[in-house]
mmCIF file of C-alpha atoms in Angstrom:
data_model
loop_
_atom_site.group_PDB
_atom_site.id
_atom_site.type_symbol
_atom_site.label_atom_id
_atom_site.label_comp_id
_atom_site.label_asym_id
_atom_site.label_seq_id
_atom_site.Cartn_x
_atom_site.Cartn_y
_atom_site.Cartn_z
ATOM 1 C CA ALA A 1 181.503 -19.861 121.611
ATOM 2 C CA GLN A 2 183.462 -19.696 118.432
ATOM 3 C CA SER A 3 183.204 -22.084 115.222
ATOM 4 C CA VAL A 4 184.426 -22.493 111.838
ATOM 5 C CA THR A 5 182.430 -24.113 108.860
ATOM 6 C CA GLN A 6 184.343 -25.557 105.609
ATOM 7 C CA PRO A 7 181.223 -26.531 103.557
ATOM 8 C CA ASP A 8 183.491 -28.400 101.060
ATOM 9 C CA ILE A 9 185.029 -31.594 102.252
ATOM 10 C CA HIS A 10 186.599 -32.207 98.668
ATOM 11 C CA ILE A 11 187.523 -30.348 96.098
ATOM 12 C CA THR A 12 189.109 -31.335 92.682
ATOM 13 C CA VAL A 13 190.696 -28.753 90.400
ATOM 14 C CA SER A 14 193.156 -29.057 87.527
ATOM 15 C CA GLU A 15 196.718 -27.961 87.665
ATOM 16 C CA GLY A 16 197.041 -24.438 86.292
ATOM 17 C CA ALA A 17 193.263 -23.410 87.293
ATOM 18 C CA SER A 18 192.068 -20.931 90.260
ATOM 19 C CA LEU A 19 191.067 -22.190 93.326
ATOM 20 C CA GLU A 20 188.576 -20.706 96.017
ATOM 21 C CA LEU A 21 188.128 -22.763 99.630
ATOM 22 C CA ARG A 22 185.372 -21.300 101.460
ATOM 23 C CA CYS A 23 185.466 -20.513 105.008
ATOM 24 C CA ASN A 24 182.727 -19.140 107.590
ATOM 25 C CA TYR A 25 183.231 -18.235 110.858
ATOM 26 C CA SER A 26 181.205 -17.717 113.868
ATOM 27 C CA TYR A 27 182.757 -15.410 116.859
ATOM 28 C CA GLY A 28 181.136 -12.553 119.108
ATOM 29 C CA ALA A 29 183.906 -10.132 118.754
ATOM 30 C CA THR A 30 186.610 -9.371 116.216
ATOM 31 C CA PRO A 31 187.761 -12.477 114.605
ATOM 32 C CA TYR A 32 191.396 -13.483 114.254
ATOM 33 C CA LEU A 33 191.476 -15.850 111.232
ATOM 34 C CA PHE A 34 194.245 -18.464 109.967
ATOM 35 C CA TRP A 35 194.549 -20.640 107.169
ATOM 36 C CA TYR A 36 196.717 -23.917 107.667
ATOM 37 C CA VAL A 37 197.664 -26.562 105.106
ATOM 38 C CA GLN A 38 198.473 -30.131 105.991
ATOM 39 C CA SER A 39 199.982 -32.554 103.788
ATOM 40 C CA PRO A 40 199.758 -36.188 104.396
ATOM 41 C CA GLY A 41 201.022 -37.539 107.399
ATOM 42 C CA GLN A 42 202.737 -34.007 108.112
ATOM 43 C CA GLY A 43 202.131 -31.314 110.469
ATOM 44 C CA LEU A 44 200.291 -27.853 110.285
ATOM 45 C CA GLN A 45 201.892 -25.322 108.241
ATOM 46 C CA LEU A 46 200.819 -21.487 108.582
ATOM 47 C CA LEU A 47 199.490 -19.938 105.242
ATOM 48 C CA LEU A 48 198.404 -16.857 106.347
ATOM 49 C CA LYS A 49 196.498 -14.831 108.994
ATOM 50 C CA TYR A 50 194.008 -12.001 109.142
ATOM 51 C CA PHE A 51 194.049 -9.981 112.494
ATOM 52 C CA SER A 52 193.371 -6.643 111.297
ATOM 53 C CA GLY A 53 193.738 -3.811 108.897
ATOM 54 C CA ASP A 54 193.633 -4.788 105.240
ATOM 55 C CA THR A 55 190.911 -7.343 104.532
ATOM 56 C CA LEU A 56 192.840 -8.923 101.822
ATOM 57 C CA VAL A 57 196.113 -10.700 103.113
ATOM 58 C CA GLN A 58 198.937 -12.414 101.331
ATOM 59 C CA GLY A 59 200.436 -15.676 102.428
ATOM 60 C CA ILE A 60 202.696 -18.108 101.206
ATOM 61 C CA LYS A 61 202.888 -20.410 98.475
ATOM 62 C CA GLY A 62 200.881 -17.729 96.305
ATOM 63 C CA PHE A 63 198.032 -17.920 98.534
ATOM 64 C CA GLU A 64 195.653 -15.140 99.654
ATOM 65 C CA ALA A 65 192.525 -14.747 101.433
ATOM 66 C CA GLU A 66 189.877 -11.903 101.815
ATOM 67 C CA PHE A 67 188.100 -11.154 105.114
ATOM 68 C CA LYS A 68 184.473 -10.395 104.590
ATOM 69 C CA ARG A 69 182.924 -9.142 107.629
ATOM 70 C CA SER A 70 179.338 -8.666 106.375
ATOM 71 C CA GLN A 71 179.454 -12.400 105.187
ATOM 72 C CA SER A 72 181.594 -13.921 108.329
ATOM 73 C CA SER A 73 183.903 -15.185 105.609
ATOM 74 C CA PHE A 74 187.684 -15.777 104.986
ATOM 75 C CA ASN A 75 187.850 -17.504 101.928
ATOM 76 C CA LEU A 76 191.344 -18.856 100.499
ATOM 77 C CA ARG A 77 192.405 -17.994 96.799
ATOM 78 C CA LYS A 78 195.128 -18.961 94.607
ATOM 79 C CA PRO A 79 195.129 -17.825 90.951
ATOM 80 C CA SER A 80 196.820 -21.026 89.495
ATOM 81 C CA VAL A 81 196.931 -24.075 91.364
ATOM 82 C CA HIS A 82 200.217 -26.271 91.201
ATOM 83 C CA TRP A 83 200.249 -30.008 91.628
ATOM 84 C CA SER A 84 202.265 -29.997 94.989
ATOM 85 C CA ASP A 85 199.059 -27.845 96.614
ATOM 86 C CA ALA A 86 197.200 -31.155 96.642
ATOM 87 C CA ALA A 87 196.543 -31.325 100.611
ATOM 88 C CA GLU A 88 194.046 -30.612 103.483
ATOM 89 C CA TYR A 89 193.366 -27.309 104.468
ATOM 90 C CA PHE A 90 191.952 -25.834 107.648
ATOM 91 C CA CYS A 91 190.330 -22.749 108.305
ATOM 92 C CA ALA A 92 190.537 -21.638 112.037
ATOM 93 C CA VAL A 93 189.647 -18.765 114.368
ATOM 94 C CA LEU A 94 191.362 -17.784 117.378
ATOM 95 C CA GLY A 95 189.201 -17.362 120.614
ATOM 96 C CA PHE A 96 190.083 -15.983 124.031
ATOM 97 C CA THR A 97 188.921 -17.637 127.100
ATOM 98 C CA GLY A 98 189.104 -16.630 130.752
ATOM 99 C CA GLY A 99 192.794 -18.034 130.644
ATOM 100 C CA GLY A 100 194.040 -17.651 127.254
ATOM 101 C CA ASN A 101 193.574 -18.399 123.889
ATOM 102 C CA LYS A 102 192.973 -21.517 121.679
ATOM 103 C CA LEU A 103 192.520 -22.045 117.849
ATOM 104 C CA THR A 104 189.188 -23.965 116.671
ATOM 105 C CA PHE A 105 189.545 -25.671 113.508
ATOM 106 C CA GLY A 106 186.821 -26.320 110.584
ATOM 107 C CA THR A 107 186.454 -29.773 109.216
ATOM 108 C CA GLY A 108 188.915 -29.174 106.546
ATOM 109 C CA THR A 109 188.685 -29.324 102.912
ATOM 110 C CA GLN A 110 190.703 -32.036 100.960
ATOM 111 C CA LEU A 111 192.158 -30.435 97.761
ATOM 112 C CA LYS A 112 192.836 -33.088 94.731
ATOM 113 C CA VAL A 113 194.914 -31.534 91.884
ATOM 114 C CA GLU A 114 194.361 -33.306 88.650
ATOM 115 C CA LEU A 115 197.002 -32.940 86.017
ATOM 116 C CA ALA B 1 214.080 -20.652 112.255
ATOM 117 C CA ALA B 2 213.491 -23.139 114.857
ATOM 118 C CA GLY B 3 210.491 -24.522 115.151
ATOM 119 C CA VAL B 4 208.329 -26.739 117.350
ATOM 120 C CA ILE B 5 209.780 -29.898 118.372
ATOM 121 C CA GLN B 6 207.951 -32.999 119.114
ATOM 122 C CA SER B 7 209.130 -36.140 120.137
ATOM 123 C CA PRO B 8 208.874 -39.227 119.437
ATOM 124 C CA ARG B 9 207.374 -38.984 116.164
ATOM 125 C CA HIS B 10 206.065 -42.020 116.367
ATOM 126 C CA LEU B 11 204.786 -44.488 119.155
ATOM 127 C CA ILE B 12 203.351 -47.881 118.998
ATOM 128 C CA LYS B 13 201.635 -48.891 122.550
ATOM 129 C CA GLU B 14 199.563 -51.392 123.636
ATOM 130 C CA LYS B 15 196.275 -51.122 125.707
ATOM 131 C CA ARG B 16 196.403 -50.177 129.274
ATOM 132 C CA GLU B 17 199.661 -48.903 128.765
ATOM 133 C CA THR B 18 201.059 -45.447 129.382
ATOM 134 C CA ALA B 19 202.819 -42.950 126.640
ATOM 135 C CA THR B 20 204.589 -39.705 127.382
ATOM 136 C CA LEU B 21 204.987 -36.900 124.521
ATOM 137 C CA LYS B 22 207.654 -34.324 124.711
ATOM 138 C CA CYS B 23 207.161 -30.813 123.253
ATOM 139 C CA TYR B 24 209.909 -28.193 123.133
ATOM 140 C CA PRO B 25 208.444 -24.651 121.915
ATOM 141 C CA ILE B 26 210.107 -22.340 119.585
ATOM 142 C CA PRO B 27 212.680 -20.167 121.607
ATOM 143 C CA ARG B 28 211.107 -17.550 123.632
ATOM 144 C CA HIS B 29 207.501 -18.905 123.482
ATOM 145 C CA ASP B 30 205.967 -18.889 126.558
ATOM 146 C CA THR B 31 202.594 -20.677 125.791
ATOM 147 C CA VAL B 32 202.065 -24.415 124.613
ATOM 148 C CA TYR B 33 199.110 -26.200 123.469
ATOM 149 C CA TRP B 34 198.145 -29.807 122.922
ATOM 150 C CA TYR B 35 195.691 -30.658 120.252
ATOM 151 C CA GLN B 36 194.483 -34.262 118.996
ATOM 152 C CA GLN B 37 193.474 -35.327 115.473
ATOM 153 C CA GLY B 38 191.880 -38.432 115.051
ATOM 154 C CA PRO B 39 191.991 -40.014 111.422
ATOM 155 C CA GLY B 40 190.410 -37.967 108.949
ATOM 156 C CA GLN B 41 189.263 -35.345 111.801
ATOM 157 C CA ASP B 42 190.098 -31.659 112.319
ATOM 158 C CA PRO B 43 192.602 -31.076 115.522
ATOM 159 C CA GLN B 44 190.818 -30.686 118.720
ATOM 160 C CA PHE B 45 191.942 -28.546 121.603
ATOM 161 C CA LEU B 46 193.044 -30.845 124.603
ATOM 162 C CA ILE B 47 195.124 -28.306 126.795
ATOM 163 C CA SER B 48 197.288 -25.341 126.873
ATOM 164 C CA PHE B 49 199.968 -23.722 129.307
ATOM 165 C CA TYR B 50 201.198 -20.280 129.749
ATOM 166 C CA GLU B 51 204.375 -19.419 131.905
ATOM 167 C CA LYS B 52 204.180 -23.156 133.435
ATOM 168 C CA MET B 53 200.438 -22.870 134.363
ATOM 169 C CA GLN B 54 197.355 -24.215 133.097
ATOM 170 C CA SER B 55 195.547 -21.675 131.040
ATOM 171 C CA ASP B 56 192.875 -23.574 128.965
ATOM 172 C CA LYS B 57 191.413 -27.185 128.894
ATOM 173 C CA GLY B 58 189.407 -28.626 126.344
ATOM 174 C CA SER B 59 188.432 -32.282 125.491
ATOM 175 C CA ILE B 60 191.046 -33.979 127.511
ATOM 176 C CA PRO B 61 190.293 -37.329 129.053
ATOM 177 C CA ASP B 62 191.016 -37.861 132.936
ATOM 178 C CA ARG B 63 193.461 -40.203 131.691
ATOM 179 C CA PHE B 64 195.523 -37.945 130.251
ATOM 180 C CA SER B 65 197.769 -35.146 132.151
ATOM 181 C CA ALA B 66 200.188 -32.299 131.076
ATOM 182 C CA GLN B 67 202.571 -30.180 132.524
ATOM 183 C CA GLN B 68 205.032 -27.064 131.234
ATOM 184 C CA PHE B 69 208.208 -27.072 132.953
ATOM 185 C CA SER B 70 210.576 -24.375 134.004
ATOM 186 C CA ASP B 71 212.466 -24.465 130.827
ATOM 187 C CA TYR B 72 208.717 -24.094 128.748
ATOM 188 C CA HIS B 73 208.985 -27.533 127.422
ATOM 189 C CA SER B 74 205.745 -29.508 127.870
ATOM 190 C CA GLU B 75 204.824 -33.315 128.356
ATOM 191 C CA LEU B 76 201.605 -34.951 127.726
ATOM 192 C CA ASN B 77 201.082 -38.195 129.645
ATOM 193 C CA MET B 78 198.493 -40.453 128.660
ATOM 194 C CA SER B 79 197.697 -43.613 131.075
ATOM 195 C CA SER B 80 195.324 -46.675 130.247
ATOM 196 C CA LEU B 81 195.617 -46.253 126.846
ATOM 197 C CA GLU B 82 192.359 -47.213 124.417
ATOM 198 C CA LEU B 83 192.363 -47.905 120.872
ATOM 199 C CA GLY B 84 190.434 -44.647 120.616
ATOM 200 C CA ASP B 85 193.460 -42.892 121.449
ATOM 201 C CA SER B 86 195.081 -43.512 118.253
ATOM 202 C CA ALA B 87 195.867 -40.582 116.779
ATOM 203 C CA LEU B 88 198.103 -37.607 115.627
ATOM 204 C CA TYR B 89 199.063 -35.349 118.651
ATOM 205 C CA PHE B 90 200.205 -31.709 117.805
ATOM 206 C CA CYS B 91 201.826 -29.436 120.071
ATOM 207 C CA ALA B 92 202.101 -26.071 119.248
ATOM 208 C CA SER B 93 203.507 -22.784 120.743
ATOM 209 C CA SER B 94 202.749 -18.655 120.682
ATOM 210 C CA LEU B 95 204.398 -15.937 122.240
ATOM 211 C CA GLY B 96 201.695 -14.996 124.783
ATOM 212 C CA THR B 97 197.935 -15.751 125.094
ATOM 213 C CA GLY B 98 196.764 -12.606 122.940
ATOM 214 C CA LYS B 99 196.507 -11.884 119.405
ATOM 215 C CA ASN B 100 199.166 -13.952 118.378
ATOM 216 C CA THR B 101 199.914 -16.756 115.865
ATOM 217 C CA ILE B 102 200.057 -19.910 117.032
ATOM 218 C CA TYR B 103 203.009 -22.317 115.559
ATOM 219 C CA PHE B 104 202.326 -26.231 115.008
ATOM 220 C CA GLY B 105 205.030 -29.086 115.548
ATOM 221 C CA GLU B 106 204.935 -31.951 113.102
ATOM 222 C CA GLY B 107 203.027 -34.055 115.181
ATOM 223 C CA SER B 108 203.585 -37.118 117.145
ATOM 224 C CA TRP B 109 201.632 -40.098 115.778
ATOM 225 C CA LEU B 110 200.497 -42.704 118.692
ATOM 226 C CA THR B 111 199.138 -46.208 117.503
ATOM 227 C CA VAL B 112 197.498 -48.027 120.247
ATOM 228 C CA VAL B 113 197.424 -52.002 119.651
#
């Protein structure tokens, strides 16, 4: 069964500073990986995804993530954080079952941005 | 672009009552998923449907049932509600069950009092 670990429950950064959110996955085959963002009381918005090809993927809002198979990681980065980036970030892996597919999420990282 | 539509957005029910949540997937999407997110928790997979048939089942209580209709919308029925059912319920949709992006709705807040 697939699983995702996000080691950092809370992260605080200053506005304008760089950001890296860690994500490690466990999956027996080629992983299909996602990052979603959730603002308080809101839904899950897709930031970016990795299916294959270039291991550095670009997403919305200036985010990028790098897939590293050797480290089973898919860390999310942003060069300069804005106050509006404060939210909860979820890493997820798409797994395939006998009947279909489903996303398995990590426990999330709560990002706080200090002005 | 059209997104996943969920209704109602907020719902308050008493213990032992029944609640029904509705989900309208993105046009042409044939796969619907339901997730439950408790306070401070990550979304947990409940159940999914592909072409109106159940495709996978997760940690969905026996008190809950769901179905996908001919127009691909889905409904999650929850009976004998318990306080612990209070959560944000997400519906998501995708085109097929393969290597596809899954898009989420804004969620339905259920509060059981």
